[in-house]
PDB file of C-alpha atoms in Angstrom:
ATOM      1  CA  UNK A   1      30.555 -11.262 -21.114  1.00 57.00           C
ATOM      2  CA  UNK A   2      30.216  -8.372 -18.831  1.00 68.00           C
ATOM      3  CA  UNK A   3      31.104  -4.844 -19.629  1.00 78.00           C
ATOM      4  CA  UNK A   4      34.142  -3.171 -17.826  1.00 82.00           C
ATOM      5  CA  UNK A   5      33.262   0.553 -17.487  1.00 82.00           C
ATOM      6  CA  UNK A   6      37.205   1.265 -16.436  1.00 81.00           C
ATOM      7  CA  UNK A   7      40.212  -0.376 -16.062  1.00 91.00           C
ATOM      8  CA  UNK A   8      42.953   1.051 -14.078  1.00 93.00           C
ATOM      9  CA  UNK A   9      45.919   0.524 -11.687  1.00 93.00           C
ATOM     10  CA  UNK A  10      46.113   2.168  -8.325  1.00 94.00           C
ATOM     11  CA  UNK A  11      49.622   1.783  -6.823  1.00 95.00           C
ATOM     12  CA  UNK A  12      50.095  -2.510  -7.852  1.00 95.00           C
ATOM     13  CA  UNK A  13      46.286  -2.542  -7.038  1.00 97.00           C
ATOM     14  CA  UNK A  14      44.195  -3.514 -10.549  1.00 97.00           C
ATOM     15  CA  UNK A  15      40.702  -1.830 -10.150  1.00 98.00           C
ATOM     16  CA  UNK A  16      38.163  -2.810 -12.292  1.00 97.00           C
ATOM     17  CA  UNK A  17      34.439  -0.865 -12.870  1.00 97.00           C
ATOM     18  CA  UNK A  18      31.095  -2.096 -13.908  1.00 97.00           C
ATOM     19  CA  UNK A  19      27.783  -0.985 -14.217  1.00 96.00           C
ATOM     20  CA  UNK A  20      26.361  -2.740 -11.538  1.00 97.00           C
ATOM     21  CA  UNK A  21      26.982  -5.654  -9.351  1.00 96.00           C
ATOM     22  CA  UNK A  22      25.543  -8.457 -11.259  1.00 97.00           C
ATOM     23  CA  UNK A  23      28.117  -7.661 -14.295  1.00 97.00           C
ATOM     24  CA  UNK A  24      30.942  -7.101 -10.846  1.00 98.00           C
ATOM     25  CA  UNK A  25      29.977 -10.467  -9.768  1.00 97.00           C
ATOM     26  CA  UNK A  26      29.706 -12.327 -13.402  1.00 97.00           C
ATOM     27  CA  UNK A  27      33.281 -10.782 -14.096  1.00 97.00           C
ATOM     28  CA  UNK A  28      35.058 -11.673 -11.113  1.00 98.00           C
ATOM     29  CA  UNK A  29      33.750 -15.220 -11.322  1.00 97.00           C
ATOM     30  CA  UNK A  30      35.384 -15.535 -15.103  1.00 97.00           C
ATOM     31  CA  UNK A  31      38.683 -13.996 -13.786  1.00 97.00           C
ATOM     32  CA  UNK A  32      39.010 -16.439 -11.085  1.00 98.00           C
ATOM     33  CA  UNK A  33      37.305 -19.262 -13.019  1.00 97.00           C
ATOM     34  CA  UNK A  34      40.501 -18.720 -15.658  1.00 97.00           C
ATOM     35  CA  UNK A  35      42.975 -18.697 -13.182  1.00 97.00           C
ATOM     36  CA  UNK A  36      41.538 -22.125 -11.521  1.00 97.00           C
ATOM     37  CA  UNK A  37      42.125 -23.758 -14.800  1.00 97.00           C
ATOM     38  CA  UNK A  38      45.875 -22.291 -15.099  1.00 96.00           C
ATOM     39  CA  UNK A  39      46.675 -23.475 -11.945  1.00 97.00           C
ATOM     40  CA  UNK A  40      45.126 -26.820 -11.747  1.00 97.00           C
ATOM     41  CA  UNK A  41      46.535 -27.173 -15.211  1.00 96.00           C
ATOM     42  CA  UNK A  42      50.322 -26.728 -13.674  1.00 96.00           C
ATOM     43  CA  UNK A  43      49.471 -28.308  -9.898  1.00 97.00           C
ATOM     44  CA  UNK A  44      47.677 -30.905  -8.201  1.00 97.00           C
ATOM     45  CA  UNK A  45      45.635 -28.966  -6.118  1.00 97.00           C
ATOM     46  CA  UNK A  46      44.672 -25.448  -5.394  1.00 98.00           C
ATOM     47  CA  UNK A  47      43.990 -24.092  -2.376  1.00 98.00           C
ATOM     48  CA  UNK A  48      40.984 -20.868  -2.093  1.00 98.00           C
ATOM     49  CA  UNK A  49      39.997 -18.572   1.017  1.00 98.00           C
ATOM     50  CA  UNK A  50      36.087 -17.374   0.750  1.00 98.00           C
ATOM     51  CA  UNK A  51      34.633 -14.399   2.261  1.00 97.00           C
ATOM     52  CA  UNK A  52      31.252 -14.850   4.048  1.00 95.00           C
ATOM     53  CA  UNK A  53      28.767 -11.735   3.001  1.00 92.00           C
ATOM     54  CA  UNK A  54      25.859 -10.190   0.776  1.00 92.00           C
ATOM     55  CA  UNK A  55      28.656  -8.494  -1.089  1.00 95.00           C
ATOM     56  CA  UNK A  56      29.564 -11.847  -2.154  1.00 97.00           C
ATOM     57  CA  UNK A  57      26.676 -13.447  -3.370  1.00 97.00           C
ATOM     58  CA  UNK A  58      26.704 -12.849  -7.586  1.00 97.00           C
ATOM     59  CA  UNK A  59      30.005 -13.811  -7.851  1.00 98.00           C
ATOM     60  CA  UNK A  60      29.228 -17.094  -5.789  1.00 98.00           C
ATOM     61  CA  UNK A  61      26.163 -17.421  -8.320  1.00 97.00           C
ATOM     62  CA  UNK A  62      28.308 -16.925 -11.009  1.00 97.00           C
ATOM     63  CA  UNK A  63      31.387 -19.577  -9.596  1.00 97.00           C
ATOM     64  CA  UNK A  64      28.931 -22.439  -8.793  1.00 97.00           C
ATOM     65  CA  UNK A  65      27.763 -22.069 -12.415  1.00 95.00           C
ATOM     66  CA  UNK A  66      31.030 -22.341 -14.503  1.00 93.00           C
ATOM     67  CA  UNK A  67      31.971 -26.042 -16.137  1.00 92.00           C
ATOM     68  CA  UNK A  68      35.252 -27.288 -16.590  1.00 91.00           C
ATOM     69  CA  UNK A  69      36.712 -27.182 -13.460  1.00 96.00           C
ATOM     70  CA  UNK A  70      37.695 -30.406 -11.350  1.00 97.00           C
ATOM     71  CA  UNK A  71      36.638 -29.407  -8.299  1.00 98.00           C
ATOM     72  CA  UNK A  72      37.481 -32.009  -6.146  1.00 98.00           C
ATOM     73  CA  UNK A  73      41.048 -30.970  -6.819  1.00 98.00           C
ATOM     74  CA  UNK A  74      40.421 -27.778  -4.633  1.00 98.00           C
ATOM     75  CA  UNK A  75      40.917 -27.223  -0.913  1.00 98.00           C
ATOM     76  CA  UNK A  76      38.587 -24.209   0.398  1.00 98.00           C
ATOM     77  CA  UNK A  77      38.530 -22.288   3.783  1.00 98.00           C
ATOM     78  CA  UNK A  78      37.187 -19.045   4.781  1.00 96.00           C
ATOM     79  CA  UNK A  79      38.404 -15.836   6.483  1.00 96.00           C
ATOM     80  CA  UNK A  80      36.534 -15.209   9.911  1.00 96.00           C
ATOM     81  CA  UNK A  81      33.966 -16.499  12.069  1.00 94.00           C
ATOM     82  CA  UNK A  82      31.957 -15.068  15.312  1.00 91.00           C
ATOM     83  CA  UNK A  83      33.357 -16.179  18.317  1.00 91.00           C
ATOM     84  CA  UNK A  84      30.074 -17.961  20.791  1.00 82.00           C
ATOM     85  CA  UNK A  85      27.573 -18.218  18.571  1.00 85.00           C
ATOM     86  CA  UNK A  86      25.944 -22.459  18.473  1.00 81.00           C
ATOM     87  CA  UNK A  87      27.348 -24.484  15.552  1.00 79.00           C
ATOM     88  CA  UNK A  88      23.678 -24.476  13.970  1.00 82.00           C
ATOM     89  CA  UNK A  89      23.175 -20.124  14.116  1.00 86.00           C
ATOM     90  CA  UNK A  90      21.905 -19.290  10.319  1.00 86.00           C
ATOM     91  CA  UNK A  91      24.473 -16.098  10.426  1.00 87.00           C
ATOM     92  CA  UNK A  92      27.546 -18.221  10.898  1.00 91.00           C
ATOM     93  CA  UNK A  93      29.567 -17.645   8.297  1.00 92.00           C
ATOM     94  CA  UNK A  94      29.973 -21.233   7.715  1.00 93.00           C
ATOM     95  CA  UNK A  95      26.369 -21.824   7.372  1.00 92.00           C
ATOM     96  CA  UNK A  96      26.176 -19.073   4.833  1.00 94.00           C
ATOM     97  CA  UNK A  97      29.253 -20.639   2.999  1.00 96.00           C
ATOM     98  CA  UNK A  98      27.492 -23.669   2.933  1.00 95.00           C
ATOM     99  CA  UNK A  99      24.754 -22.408   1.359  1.00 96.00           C
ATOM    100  CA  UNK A 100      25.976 -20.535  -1.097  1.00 97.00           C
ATOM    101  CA  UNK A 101      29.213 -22.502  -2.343  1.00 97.00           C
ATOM    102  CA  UNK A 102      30.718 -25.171   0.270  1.00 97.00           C
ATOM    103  CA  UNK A 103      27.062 -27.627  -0.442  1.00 97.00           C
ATOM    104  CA  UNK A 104      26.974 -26.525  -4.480  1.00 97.00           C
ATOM    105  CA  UNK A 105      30.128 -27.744  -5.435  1.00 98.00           C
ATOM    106  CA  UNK A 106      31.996 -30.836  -4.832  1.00 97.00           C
ATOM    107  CA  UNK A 107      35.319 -29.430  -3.448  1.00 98.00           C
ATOM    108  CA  UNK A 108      37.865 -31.971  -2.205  1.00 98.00           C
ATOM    109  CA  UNK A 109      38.455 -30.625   1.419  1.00 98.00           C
ATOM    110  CA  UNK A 110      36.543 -28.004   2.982  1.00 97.00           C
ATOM    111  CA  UNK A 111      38.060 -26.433   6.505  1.00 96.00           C
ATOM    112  CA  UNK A 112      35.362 -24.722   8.489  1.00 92.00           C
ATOM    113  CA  UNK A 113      36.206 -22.117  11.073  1.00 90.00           C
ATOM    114  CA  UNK A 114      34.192 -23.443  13.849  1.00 79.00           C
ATOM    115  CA  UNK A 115      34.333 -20.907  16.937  1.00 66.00           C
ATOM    116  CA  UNK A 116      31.823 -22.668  19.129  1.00 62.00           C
ATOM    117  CA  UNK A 117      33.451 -21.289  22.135  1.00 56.00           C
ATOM    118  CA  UNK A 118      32.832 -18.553  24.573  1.00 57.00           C
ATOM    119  CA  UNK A 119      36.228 -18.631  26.599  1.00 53.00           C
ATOM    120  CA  UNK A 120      39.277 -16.767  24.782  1.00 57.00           C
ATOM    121  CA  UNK A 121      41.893 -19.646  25.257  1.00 65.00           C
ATOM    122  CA  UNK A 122      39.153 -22.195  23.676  1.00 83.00           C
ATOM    123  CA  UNK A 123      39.049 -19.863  20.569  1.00 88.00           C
ATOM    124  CA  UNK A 124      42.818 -19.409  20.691  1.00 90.00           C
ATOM    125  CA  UNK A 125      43.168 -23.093  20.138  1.00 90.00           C
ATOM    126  CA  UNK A 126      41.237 -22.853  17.616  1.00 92.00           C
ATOM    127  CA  UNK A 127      42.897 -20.245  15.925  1.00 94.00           C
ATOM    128  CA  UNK A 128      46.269 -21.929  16.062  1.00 95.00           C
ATOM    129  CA  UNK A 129      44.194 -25.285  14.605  1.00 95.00           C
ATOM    130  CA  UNK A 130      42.782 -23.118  11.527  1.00 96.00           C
ATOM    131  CA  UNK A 131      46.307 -21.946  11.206  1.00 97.00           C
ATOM    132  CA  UNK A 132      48.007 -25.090  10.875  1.00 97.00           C
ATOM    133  CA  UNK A 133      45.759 -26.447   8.295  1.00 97.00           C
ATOM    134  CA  UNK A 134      45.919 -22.997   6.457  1.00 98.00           C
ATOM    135  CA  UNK A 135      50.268 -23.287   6.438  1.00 98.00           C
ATOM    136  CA  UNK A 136      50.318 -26.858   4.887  1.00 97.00           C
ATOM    137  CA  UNK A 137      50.780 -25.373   1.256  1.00 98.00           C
ATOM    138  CA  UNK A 138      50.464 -22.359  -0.270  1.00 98.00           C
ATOM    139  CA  UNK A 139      47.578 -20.526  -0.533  1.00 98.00           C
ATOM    140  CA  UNK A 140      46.329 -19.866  -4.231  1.00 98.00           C
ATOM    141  CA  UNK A 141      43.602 -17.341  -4.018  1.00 98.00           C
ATOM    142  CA  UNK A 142      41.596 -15.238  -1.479  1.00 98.00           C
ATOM    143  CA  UNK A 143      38.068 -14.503  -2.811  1.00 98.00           C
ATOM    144  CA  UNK A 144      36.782 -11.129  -0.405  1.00 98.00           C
ATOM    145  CA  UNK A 145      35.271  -8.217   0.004  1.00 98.00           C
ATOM    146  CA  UNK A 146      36.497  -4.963   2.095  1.00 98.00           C
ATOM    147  CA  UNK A 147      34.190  -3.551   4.573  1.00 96.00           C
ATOM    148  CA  UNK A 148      32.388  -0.123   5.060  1.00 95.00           C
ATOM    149  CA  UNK A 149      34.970   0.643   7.515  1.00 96.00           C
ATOM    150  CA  UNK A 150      37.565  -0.546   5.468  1.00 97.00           C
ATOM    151  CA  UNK A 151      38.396  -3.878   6.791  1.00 97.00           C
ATOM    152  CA  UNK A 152      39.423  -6.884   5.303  1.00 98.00           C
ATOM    153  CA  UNK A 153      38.119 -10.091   6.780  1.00 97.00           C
ATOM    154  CA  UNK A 154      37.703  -8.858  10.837  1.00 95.00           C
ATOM    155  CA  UNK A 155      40.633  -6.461  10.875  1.00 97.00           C
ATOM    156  CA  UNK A 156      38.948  -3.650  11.966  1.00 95.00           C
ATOM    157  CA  UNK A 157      40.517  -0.355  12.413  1.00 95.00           C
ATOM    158  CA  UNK A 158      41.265  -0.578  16.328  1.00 93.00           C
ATOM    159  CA  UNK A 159      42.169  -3.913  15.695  1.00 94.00           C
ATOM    160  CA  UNK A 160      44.641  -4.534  12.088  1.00 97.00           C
ATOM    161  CA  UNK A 161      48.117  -5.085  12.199  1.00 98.00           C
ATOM    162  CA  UNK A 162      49.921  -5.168   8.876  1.00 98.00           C
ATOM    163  CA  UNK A 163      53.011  -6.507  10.521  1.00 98.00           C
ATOM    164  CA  UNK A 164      50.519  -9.118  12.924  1.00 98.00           C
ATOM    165  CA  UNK A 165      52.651 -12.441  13.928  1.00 97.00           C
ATOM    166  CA  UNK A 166      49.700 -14.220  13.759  1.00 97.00           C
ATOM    167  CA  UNK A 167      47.701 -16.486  11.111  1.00 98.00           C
ATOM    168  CA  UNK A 168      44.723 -16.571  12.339  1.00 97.00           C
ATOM    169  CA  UNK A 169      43.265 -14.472  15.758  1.00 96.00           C
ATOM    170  CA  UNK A 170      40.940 -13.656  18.387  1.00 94.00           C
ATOM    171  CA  UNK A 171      39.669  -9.848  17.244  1.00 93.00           C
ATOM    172  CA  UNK A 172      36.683  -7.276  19.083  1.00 91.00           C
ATOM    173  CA  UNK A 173      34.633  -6.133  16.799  1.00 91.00           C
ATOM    174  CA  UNK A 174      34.219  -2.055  16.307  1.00 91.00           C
ATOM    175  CA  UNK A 175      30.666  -0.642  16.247  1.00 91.00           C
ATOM    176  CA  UNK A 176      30.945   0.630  12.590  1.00 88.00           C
ATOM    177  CA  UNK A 177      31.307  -3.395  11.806  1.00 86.00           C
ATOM    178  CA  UNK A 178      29.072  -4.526  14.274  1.00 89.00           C
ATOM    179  CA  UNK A 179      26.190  -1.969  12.791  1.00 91.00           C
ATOM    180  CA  UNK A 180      27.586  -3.453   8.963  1.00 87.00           C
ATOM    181  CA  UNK A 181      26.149  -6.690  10.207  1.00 87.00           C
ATOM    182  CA  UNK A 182      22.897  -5.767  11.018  1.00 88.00           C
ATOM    183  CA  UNK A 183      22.591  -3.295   7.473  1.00 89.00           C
ATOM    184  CA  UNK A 184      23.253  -6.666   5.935  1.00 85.00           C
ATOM    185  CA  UNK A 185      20.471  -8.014   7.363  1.00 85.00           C
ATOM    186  CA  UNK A 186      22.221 -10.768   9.288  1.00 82.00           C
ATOM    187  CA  UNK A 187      21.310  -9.890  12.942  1.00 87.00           C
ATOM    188  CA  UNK A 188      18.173  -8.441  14.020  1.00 90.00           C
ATOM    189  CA  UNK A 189      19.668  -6.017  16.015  1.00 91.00           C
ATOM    190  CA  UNK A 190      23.139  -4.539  16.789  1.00 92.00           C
ATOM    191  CA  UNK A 191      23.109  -5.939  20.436  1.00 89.00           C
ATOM    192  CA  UNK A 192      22.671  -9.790  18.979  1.00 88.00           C
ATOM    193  CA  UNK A 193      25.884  -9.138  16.553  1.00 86.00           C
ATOM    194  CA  UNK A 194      28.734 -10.964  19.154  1.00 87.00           C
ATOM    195  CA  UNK A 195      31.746  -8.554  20.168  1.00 89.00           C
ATOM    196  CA  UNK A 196      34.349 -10.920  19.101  1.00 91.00           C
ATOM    197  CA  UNK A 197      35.481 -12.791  16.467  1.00 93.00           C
ATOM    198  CA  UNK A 198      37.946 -15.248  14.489  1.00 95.00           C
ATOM    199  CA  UNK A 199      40.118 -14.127  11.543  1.00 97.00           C
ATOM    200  CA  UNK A 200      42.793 -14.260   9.491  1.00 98.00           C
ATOM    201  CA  UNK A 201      45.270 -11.219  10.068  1.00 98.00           C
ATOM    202  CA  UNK A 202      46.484  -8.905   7.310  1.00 98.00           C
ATOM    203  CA  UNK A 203      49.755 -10.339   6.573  1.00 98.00           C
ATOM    204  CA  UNK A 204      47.985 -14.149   6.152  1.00 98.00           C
ATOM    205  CA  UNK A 205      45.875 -13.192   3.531  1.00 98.00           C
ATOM    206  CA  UNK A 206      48.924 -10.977   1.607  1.00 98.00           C
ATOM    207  CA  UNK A 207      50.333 -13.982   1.380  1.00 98.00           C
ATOM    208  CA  UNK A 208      47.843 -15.584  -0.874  1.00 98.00           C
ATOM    209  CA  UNK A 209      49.448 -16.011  -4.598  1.00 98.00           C
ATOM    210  CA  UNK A 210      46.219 -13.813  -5.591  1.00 98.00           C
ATOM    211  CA  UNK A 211      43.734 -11.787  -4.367  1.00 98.00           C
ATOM    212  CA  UNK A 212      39.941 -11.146  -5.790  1.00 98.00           C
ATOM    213  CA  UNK A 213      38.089  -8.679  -3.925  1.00 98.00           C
ATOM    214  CA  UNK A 214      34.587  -8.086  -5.034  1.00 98.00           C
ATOM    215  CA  UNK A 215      33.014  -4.896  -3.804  1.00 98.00           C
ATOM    216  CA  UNK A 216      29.782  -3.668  -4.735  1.00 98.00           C
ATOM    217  CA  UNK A 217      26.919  -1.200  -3.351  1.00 97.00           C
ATOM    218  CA  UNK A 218      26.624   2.220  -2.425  1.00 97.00           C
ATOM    219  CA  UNK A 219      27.994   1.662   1.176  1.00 96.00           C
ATOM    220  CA  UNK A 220      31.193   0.690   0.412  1.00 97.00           C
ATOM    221  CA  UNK A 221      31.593   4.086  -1.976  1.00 98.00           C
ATOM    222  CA  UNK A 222      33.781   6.087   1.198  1.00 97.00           C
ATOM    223  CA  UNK A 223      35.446   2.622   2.159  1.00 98.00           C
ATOM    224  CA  UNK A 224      36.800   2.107  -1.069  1.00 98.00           C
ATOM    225  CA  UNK A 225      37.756   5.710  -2.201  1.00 98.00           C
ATOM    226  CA  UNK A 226      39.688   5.489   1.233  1.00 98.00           C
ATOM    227  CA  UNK A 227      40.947   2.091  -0.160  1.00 98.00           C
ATOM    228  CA  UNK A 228      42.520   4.033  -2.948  1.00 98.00           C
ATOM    229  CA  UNK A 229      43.755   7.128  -1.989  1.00 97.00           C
ATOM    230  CA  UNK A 230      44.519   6.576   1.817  1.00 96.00           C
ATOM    231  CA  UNK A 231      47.588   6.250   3.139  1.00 97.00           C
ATOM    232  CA  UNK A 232      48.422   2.678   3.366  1.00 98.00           C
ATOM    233  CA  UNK A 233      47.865   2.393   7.122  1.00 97.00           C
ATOM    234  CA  UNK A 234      45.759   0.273   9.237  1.00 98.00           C
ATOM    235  CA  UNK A 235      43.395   3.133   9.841  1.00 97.00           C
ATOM    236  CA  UNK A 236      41.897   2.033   6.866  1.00 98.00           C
ATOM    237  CA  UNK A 237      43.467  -2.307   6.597  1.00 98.00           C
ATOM    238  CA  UNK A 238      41.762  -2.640   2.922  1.00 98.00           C
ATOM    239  CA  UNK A 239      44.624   0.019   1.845  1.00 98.00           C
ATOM    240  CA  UNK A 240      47.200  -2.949   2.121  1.00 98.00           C
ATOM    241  CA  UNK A 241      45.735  -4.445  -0.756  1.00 98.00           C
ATOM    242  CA  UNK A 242      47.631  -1.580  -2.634  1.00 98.00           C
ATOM    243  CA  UNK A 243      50.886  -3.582  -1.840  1.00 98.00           C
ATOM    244  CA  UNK A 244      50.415  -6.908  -3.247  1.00 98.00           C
ATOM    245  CA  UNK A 245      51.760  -8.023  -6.421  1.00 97.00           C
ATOM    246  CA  UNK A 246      48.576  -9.863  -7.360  1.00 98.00           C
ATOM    247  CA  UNK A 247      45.291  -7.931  -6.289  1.00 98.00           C
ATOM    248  CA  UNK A 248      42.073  -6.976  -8.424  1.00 98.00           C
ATOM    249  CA  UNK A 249      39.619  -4.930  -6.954  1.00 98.00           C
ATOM    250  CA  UNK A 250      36.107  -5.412  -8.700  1.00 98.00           C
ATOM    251  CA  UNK A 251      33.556  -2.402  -8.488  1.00 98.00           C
ATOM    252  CA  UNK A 252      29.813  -1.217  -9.261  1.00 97.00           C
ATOM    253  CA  UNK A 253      29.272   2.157 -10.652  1.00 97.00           C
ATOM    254  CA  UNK A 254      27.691   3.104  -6.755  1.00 98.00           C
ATOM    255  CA  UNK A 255      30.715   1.616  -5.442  1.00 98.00           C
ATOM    256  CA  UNK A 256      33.233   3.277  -7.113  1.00 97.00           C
ATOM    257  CA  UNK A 257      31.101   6.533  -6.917  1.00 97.00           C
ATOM    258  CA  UNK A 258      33.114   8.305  -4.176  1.00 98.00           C
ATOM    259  CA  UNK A 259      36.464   7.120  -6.042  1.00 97.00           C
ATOM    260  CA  UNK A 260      35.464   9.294  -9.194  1.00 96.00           C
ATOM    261  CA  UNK A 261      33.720  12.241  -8.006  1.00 96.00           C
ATOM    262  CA  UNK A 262      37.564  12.337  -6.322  1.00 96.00           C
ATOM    263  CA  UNK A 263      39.681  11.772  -9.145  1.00 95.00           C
ATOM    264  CA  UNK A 264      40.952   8.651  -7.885  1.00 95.00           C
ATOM    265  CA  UNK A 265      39.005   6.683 -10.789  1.00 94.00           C
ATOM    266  CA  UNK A 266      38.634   8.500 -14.115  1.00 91.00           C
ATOM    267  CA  UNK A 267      34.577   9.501 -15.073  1.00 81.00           C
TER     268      UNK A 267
END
């Protein structure tokens, strides 16, 4: 069982610390494993939203290993895809999805985001598609990450609206995100990372009966102190997380570094 360093509460937001992102990632896995098996115990199905991203990866691990869940009882989806890139580019999201959870475990559905399209009303449609799947029944869990400008999913800065009418939308990509992707090692260079993408707004994933958000590594230190001690504006959309009823934030000692030296987290 992995070690928590700390265990606090920021605002409603539960904030959890750990030496390093292999415990973050083991520890987030049993949390949402447990919660699978309450839910399925007391529904039919459950319904999950995956994040697509390095930041992701133990936990995955650590998911695809667990026993005792029926997983063809669970529908999955993800949160955002690049908008123009061919169905068969290795950094699609849903590629990456695939290979690291979608093809390891036998889910019952699984909804792929498939922006295949260069021409904003063909991604529209698509958006409104993803959307209507998505609002068939609630949502259960969200499993994601924030970014090192603070977004969550592809509500960027310029671009997050915590009030946003929509599910799912057509977003432009900010340079700070843009840059994130090649850091990540996804692109090759910041000119091949596409300028727009698909996601689900703010208020769609709030609305998610729980939220997991695993965040590990040195470069998300300023993102998440932000997270925590911000004001809860869209300058920074991770700080919404502070609002729901039902959100645990998972950290590595470099992640949470900025958070302490602040006072945010206790030493």
């Amino acid at each position: 069982m992995s070690q928590v360093l700390e265990s606090t509460n920021v605002d409603r937001l539960r904030v959890r610390v750990f030496d390093d992102r292999q415990q973050l990632g083991a520890a987030a896995a049993e949390a949402v494993i447990a919660e699978l098996r309450s839910t399925l115990a007391g529904q039919d199905r459950v319904r999950m939203v995956f994040a697509a991203a390095p930041s992701q990866s133990e936990f995955l691990d650590a998911l695809v290993e667990a026993e005792g869940i029926d997983w063809s009882r669970v529908t999955a989806f993800h949160m955002d895809e690049y908008i123009g890139l061919p169905l068969d580019a290795p950094q699609r999201f849903g590629r990456w999805l695939a290979e690291h959870i979608f093809d390891r475990l036998p889910f019952g559905e699984v909804h792929v985001l498939a922006a295949d399209t260069e021409a904003t009303e063909g991604a529209e449609a698509i958006a409104d598609a993803y959307a209507a799947a998505l609002a068939e029944a609630p949502i259960d869990l969200v499993c994601m990450g924030i970014g090192v400008n603070g977004h969550i999913a592809f509500n960027d800065p310029p671009v997050a609206d915590f009030d946003d009418p929509r599910a799912v939308k057509v977003a432009e990509l900010d340079d700070v995100c843009r840059q994130q992707q090649v850091d990540d090692g996804l692109f090759a260079s910041f000119d091949d990372v596409p300028e727009r993408a698909l996601t689900l707004t703010v208020p769609r994933l709030l609305d998610a009966k729980s939220l997991h958000c695993m965040v590990p590594g040195a470069a998300k230190a300023p993102a998440v102190a932000n997270t925590l001690a911000g004001a809860i504006d869209e300058s920074c959309p991770a700080t919404a997380l502070r609002t729901h009823d039902n959100c645990t934030v998972y950290l590595d000692s470099a992640s949470a570094a900025d958070a302490i030296a602040a006072g945010t987290l206790p030493a």
